[in-house]
Tab-separated table of C-alpha atoms and ligand atoms in Angstrom:
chain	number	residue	atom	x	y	z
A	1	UNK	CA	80.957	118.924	107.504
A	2	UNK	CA	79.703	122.526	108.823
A	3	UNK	CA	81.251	123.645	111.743
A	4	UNK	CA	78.423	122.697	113.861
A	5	UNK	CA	79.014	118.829	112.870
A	6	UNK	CA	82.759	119.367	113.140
A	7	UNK	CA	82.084	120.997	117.119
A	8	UNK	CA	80.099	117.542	117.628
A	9	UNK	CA	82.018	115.367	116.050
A	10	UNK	CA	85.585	116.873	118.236
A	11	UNK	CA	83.418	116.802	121.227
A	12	UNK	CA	82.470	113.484	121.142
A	13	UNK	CA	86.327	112.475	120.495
A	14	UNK	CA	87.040	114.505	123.068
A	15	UNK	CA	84.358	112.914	125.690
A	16	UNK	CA	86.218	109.283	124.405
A	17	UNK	CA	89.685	110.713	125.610
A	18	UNK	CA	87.966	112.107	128.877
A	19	UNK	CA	86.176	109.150	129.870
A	20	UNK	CA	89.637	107.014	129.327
A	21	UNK	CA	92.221	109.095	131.564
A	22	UNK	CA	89.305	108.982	134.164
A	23	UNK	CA	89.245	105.695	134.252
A	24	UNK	CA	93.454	106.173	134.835
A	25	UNK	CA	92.654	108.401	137.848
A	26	UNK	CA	91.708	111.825	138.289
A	27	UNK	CA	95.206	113.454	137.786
A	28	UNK	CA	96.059	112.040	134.340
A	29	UNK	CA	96.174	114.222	132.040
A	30	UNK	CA	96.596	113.702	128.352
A	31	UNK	CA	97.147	116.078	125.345
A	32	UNK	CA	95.602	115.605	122.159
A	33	UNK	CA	98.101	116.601	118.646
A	34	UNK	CA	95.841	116.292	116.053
A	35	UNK	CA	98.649	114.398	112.962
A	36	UNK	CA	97.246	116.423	110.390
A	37	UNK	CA	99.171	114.777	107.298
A	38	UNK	CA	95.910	113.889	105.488
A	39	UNK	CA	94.419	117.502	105.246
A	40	UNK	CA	95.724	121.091	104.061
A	41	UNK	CA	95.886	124.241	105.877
A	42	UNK	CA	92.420	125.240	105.499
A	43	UNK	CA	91.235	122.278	107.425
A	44	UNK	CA	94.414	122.605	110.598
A	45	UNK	CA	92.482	126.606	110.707
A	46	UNK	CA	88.882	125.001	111.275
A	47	UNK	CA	90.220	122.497	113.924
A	48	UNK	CA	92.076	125.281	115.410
A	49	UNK	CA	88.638	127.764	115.143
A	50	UNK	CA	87.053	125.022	117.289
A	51	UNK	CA	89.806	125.252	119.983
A	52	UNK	CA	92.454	122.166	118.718
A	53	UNK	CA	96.273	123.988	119.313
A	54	UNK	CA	98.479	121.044	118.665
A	55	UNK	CA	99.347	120.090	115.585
A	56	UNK	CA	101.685	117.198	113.798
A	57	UNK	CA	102.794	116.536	110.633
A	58	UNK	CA	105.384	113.095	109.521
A	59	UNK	CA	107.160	114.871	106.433
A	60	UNK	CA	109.729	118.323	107.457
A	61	UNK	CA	108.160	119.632	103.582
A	62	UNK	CA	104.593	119.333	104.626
A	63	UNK	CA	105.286	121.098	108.434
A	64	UNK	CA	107.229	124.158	106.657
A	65	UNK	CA	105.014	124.958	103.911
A	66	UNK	CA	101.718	123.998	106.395
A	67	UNK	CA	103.329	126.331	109.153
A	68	UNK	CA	104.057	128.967	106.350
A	69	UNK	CA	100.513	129.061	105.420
A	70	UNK	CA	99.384	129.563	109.300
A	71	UNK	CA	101.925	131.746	110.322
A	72	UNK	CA	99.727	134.308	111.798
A	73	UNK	CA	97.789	131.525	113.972
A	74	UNK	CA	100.338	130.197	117.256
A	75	UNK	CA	99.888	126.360	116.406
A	76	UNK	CA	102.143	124.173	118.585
A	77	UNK	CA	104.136	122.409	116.055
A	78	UNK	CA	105.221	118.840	116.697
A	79	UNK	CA	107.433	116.909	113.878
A	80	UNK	CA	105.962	112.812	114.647
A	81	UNK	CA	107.906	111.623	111.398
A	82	UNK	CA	110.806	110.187	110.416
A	83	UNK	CA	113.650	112.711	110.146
A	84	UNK	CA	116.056	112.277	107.514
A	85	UNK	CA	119.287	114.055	108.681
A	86	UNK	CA	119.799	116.191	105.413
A	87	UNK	CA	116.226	117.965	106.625
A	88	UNK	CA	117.410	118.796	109.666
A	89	UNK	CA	117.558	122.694	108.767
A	90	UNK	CA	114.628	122.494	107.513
A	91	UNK	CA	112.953	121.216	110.576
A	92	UNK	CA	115.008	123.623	112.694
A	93	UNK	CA	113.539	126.819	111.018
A	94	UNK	CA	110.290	125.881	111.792
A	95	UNK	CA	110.807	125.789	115.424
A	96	UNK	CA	109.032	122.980	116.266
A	97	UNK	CA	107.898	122.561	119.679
A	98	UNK	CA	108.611	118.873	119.942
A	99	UNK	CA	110.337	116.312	117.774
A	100	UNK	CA	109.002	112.629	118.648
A	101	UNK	CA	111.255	110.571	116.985
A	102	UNK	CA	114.613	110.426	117.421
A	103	UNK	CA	115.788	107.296	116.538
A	104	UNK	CA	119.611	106.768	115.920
A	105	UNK	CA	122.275	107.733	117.714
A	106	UNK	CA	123.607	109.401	115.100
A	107	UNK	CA	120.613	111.612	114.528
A	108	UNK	CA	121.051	112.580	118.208
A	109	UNK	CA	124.414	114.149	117.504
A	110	UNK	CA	123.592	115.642	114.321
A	111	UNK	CA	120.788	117.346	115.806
A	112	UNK	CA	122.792	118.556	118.546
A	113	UNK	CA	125.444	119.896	116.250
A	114	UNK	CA	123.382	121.918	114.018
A	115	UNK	CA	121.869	122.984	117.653
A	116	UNK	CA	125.153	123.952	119.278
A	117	UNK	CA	126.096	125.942	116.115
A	118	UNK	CA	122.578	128.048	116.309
A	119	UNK	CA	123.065	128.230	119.975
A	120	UNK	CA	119.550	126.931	121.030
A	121	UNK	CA	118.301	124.029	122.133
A	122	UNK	CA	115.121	121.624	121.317
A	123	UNK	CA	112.680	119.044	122.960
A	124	UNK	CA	112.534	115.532	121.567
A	125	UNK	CA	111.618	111.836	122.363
A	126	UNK	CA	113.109	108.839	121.960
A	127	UNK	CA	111.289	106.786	119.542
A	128	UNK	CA	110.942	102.870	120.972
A	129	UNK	CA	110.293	99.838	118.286
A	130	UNK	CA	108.412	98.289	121.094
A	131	UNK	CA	106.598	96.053	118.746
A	132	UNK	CA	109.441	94.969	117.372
A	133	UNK	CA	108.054	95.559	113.912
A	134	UNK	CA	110.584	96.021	110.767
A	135	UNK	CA	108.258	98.862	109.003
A	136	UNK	CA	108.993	100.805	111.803
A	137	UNK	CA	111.920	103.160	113.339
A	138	UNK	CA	113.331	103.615	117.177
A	139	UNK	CA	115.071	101.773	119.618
A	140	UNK	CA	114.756	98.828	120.606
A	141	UNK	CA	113.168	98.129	124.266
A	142	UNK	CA	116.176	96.152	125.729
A	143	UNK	CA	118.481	99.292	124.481
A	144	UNK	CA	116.451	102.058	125.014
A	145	UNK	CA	117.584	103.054	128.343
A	146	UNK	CA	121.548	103.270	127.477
A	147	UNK	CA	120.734	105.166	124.451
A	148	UNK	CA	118.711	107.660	126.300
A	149	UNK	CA	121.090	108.146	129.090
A	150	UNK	CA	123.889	108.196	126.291
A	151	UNK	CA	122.009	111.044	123.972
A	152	UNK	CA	121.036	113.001	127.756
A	153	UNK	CA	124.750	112.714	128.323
A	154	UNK	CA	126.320	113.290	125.035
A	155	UNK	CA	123.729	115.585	123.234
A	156	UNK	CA	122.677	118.533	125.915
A	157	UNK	CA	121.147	120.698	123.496
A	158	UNK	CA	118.495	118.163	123.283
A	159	UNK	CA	115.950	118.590	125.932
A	160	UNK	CA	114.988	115.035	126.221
A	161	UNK	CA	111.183	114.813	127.216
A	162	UNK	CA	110.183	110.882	127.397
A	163	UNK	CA	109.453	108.421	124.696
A	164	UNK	CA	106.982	108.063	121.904
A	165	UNK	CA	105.953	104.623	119.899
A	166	UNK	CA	103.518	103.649	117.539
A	167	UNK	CA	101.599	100.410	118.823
A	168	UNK	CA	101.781	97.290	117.306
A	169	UNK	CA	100.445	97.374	113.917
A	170	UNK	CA	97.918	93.964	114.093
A	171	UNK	CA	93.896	93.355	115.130
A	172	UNK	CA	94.467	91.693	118.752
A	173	UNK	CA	94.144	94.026	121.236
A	174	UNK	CA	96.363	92.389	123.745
A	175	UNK	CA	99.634	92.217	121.448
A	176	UNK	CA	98.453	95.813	121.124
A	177	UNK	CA	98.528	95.898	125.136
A	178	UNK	CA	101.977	94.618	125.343
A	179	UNK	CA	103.514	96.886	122.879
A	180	UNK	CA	102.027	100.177	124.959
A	181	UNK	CA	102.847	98.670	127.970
A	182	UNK	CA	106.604	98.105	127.258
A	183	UNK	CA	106.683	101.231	126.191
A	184	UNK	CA	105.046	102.790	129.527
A	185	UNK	CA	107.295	100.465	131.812
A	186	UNK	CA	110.445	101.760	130.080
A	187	UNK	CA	109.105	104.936	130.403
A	188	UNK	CA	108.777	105.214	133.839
A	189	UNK	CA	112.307	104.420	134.375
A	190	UNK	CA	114.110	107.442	132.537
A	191	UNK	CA	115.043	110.617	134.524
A	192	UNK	CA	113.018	113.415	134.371
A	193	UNK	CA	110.529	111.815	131.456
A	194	UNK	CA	106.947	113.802	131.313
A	195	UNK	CA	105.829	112.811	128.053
A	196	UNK	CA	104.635	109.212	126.953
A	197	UNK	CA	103.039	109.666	123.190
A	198	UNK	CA	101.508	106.475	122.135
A	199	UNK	CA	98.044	106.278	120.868
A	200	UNK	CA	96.136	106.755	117.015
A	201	UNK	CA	92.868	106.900	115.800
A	202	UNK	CA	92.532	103.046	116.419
A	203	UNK	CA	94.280	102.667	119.890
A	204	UNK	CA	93.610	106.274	121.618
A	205	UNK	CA	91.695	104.110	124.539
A	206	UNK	CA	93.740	101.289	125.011
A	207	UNK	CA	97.102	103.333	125.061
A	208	UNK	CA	95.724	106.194	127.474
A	209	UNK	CA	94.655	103.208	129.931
A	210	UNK	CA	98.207	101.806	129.634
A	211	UNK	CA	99.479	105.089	130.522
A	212	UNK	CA	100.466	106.977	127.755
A	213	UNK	CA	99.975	111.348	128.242
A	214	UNK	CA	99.794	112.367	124.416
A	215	UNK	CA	97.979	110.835	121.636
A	216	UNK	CA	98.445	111.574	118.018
A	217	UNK	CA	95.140	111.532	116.272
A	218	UNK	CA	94.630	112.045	112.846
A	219	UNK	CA	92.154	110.264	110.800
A	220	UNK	CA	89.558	110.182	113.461
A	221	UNK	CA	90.062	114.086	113.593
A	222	UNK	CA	89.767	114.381	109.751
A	223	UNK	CA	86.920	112.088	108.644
A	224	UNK	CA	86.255	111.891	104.635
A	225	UNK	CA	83.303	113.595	104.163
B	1	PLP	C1	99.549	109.518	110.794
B	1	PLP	C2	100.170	109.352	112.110
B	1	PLP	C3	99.376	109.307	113.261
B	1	PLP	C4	97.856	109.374	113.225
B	1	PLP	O1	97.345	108.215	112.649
B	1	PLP	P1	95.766	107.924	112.613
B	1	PLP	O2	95.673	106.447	112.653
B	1	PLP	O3	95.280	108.515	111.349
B	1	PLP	O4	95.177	108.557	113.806
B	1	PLP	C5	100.021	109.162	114.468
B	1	PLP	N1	101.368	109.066	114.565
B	1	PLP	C6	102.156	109.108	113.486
B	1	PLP	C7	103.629	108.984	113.665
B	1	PLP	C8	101.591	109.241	112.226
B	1	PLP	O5	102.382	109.272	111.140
């Protein structure tokens, strides 16, 4: 694409996301991180020309050598992925400006560990299973609550910022529903919780009307050419 289709093509994605938090009222606002696994560096600097700041990547190798390569830009980094607890250096020296998926109470205290020892802190979500699906990581909904009062109790130098989950992975939209809006309900009881990231290329619409105030788009973002 030139960078004239690219400007259209993020405008009309961006008109989509618009149209959907009106529709939530006039005060929600939701962020766009554009999960740039599928593309290199080159392609995160055109987004960015165009005015895209956010960016995530799922593997701690791709987000170092990525953020290497952009140094000079100031991307928000986000780390949506998995984390493995022997990358957890790794992940640190990026700096990342949010990790979405903490998922086990012992990656909680590892994280704060390695934290404490560096004497700095870091903001992170709780990753919910709320589709109950066995492909995928996080907490269950029924224990979600006492695990995030437990890691806000037991892990301080983890700024705890909300939840994130990754809808159901089928065709009906209204299992779909249910898995965004467990997520939002469970949401809305944790303390001081301002971010609910839910929402793909697929889903964006349906999770931003069930509440959700980041959405991870990637392949929507990045289309084949
Ligand atoms: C890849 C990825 C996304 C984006 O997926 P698309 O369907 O391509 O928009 C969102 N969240 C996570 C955790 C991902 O790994």
């Amino acid at each position: 694409m030139t960078t004239l289709e690219q400007k259209l093509h993020f405008d009309r994605i961006i008109e989509r996301v618009e149209k959907a938090r009106l529709r939530v009222n006039d005060h929600h606002i939701v962020k766009i991180v554009a999960a740039s696994k599928y593309v290199d560096a080159e392609a995160i600097k055109s987004l960015y020309a165009i005015g895209q700041r956010a960016f995530g990547e799922n593997k701690v190798q791709d987000l170092m050598s990525k953020s290497e390569a952009l140094d000079e830009l100031p991307i928000e980094w986000h780390f949506i992925g998995t984390l493995q607890k022997n990358k957890i250096n790794h992940l640190l020296s990026v700096r990342p400006h949010l990790l979405h998926s903490i998922d086990s109470l012992e990656l909680a205290h590892a994280l704060n560990e390695r934290l404490e020892r560096e004497d700095r802190t870091l903001r992170a979500l709780v990753q919910i299973n709320s589709a109950y699906e066995a492909s995928k990581s996080g907490f269950l909904p029924e224990e979600t609550n006492e695990k995030y009062l437990q890691i806000m109790q037991e892990c301080p130098r983890l700024v705890l910022q909300g939840v994130m989950s990754i809808g159901a992975h089928v065709e009906e939209p209204t299992v779909v529903q249910k898995s965004f809006e467990t997520t939002r309900r469970i949401f809305e009881t944790l303390p001081n919780a301002k971010v609910c990231s839910m929402g793909m290329s697929g889903d964006f619409e349906l999770a931003i009307a069930c509440g959700s105030t980041l959405i991870r788009l990637g392949s929507i973002l990045f289309p084949k050419e």
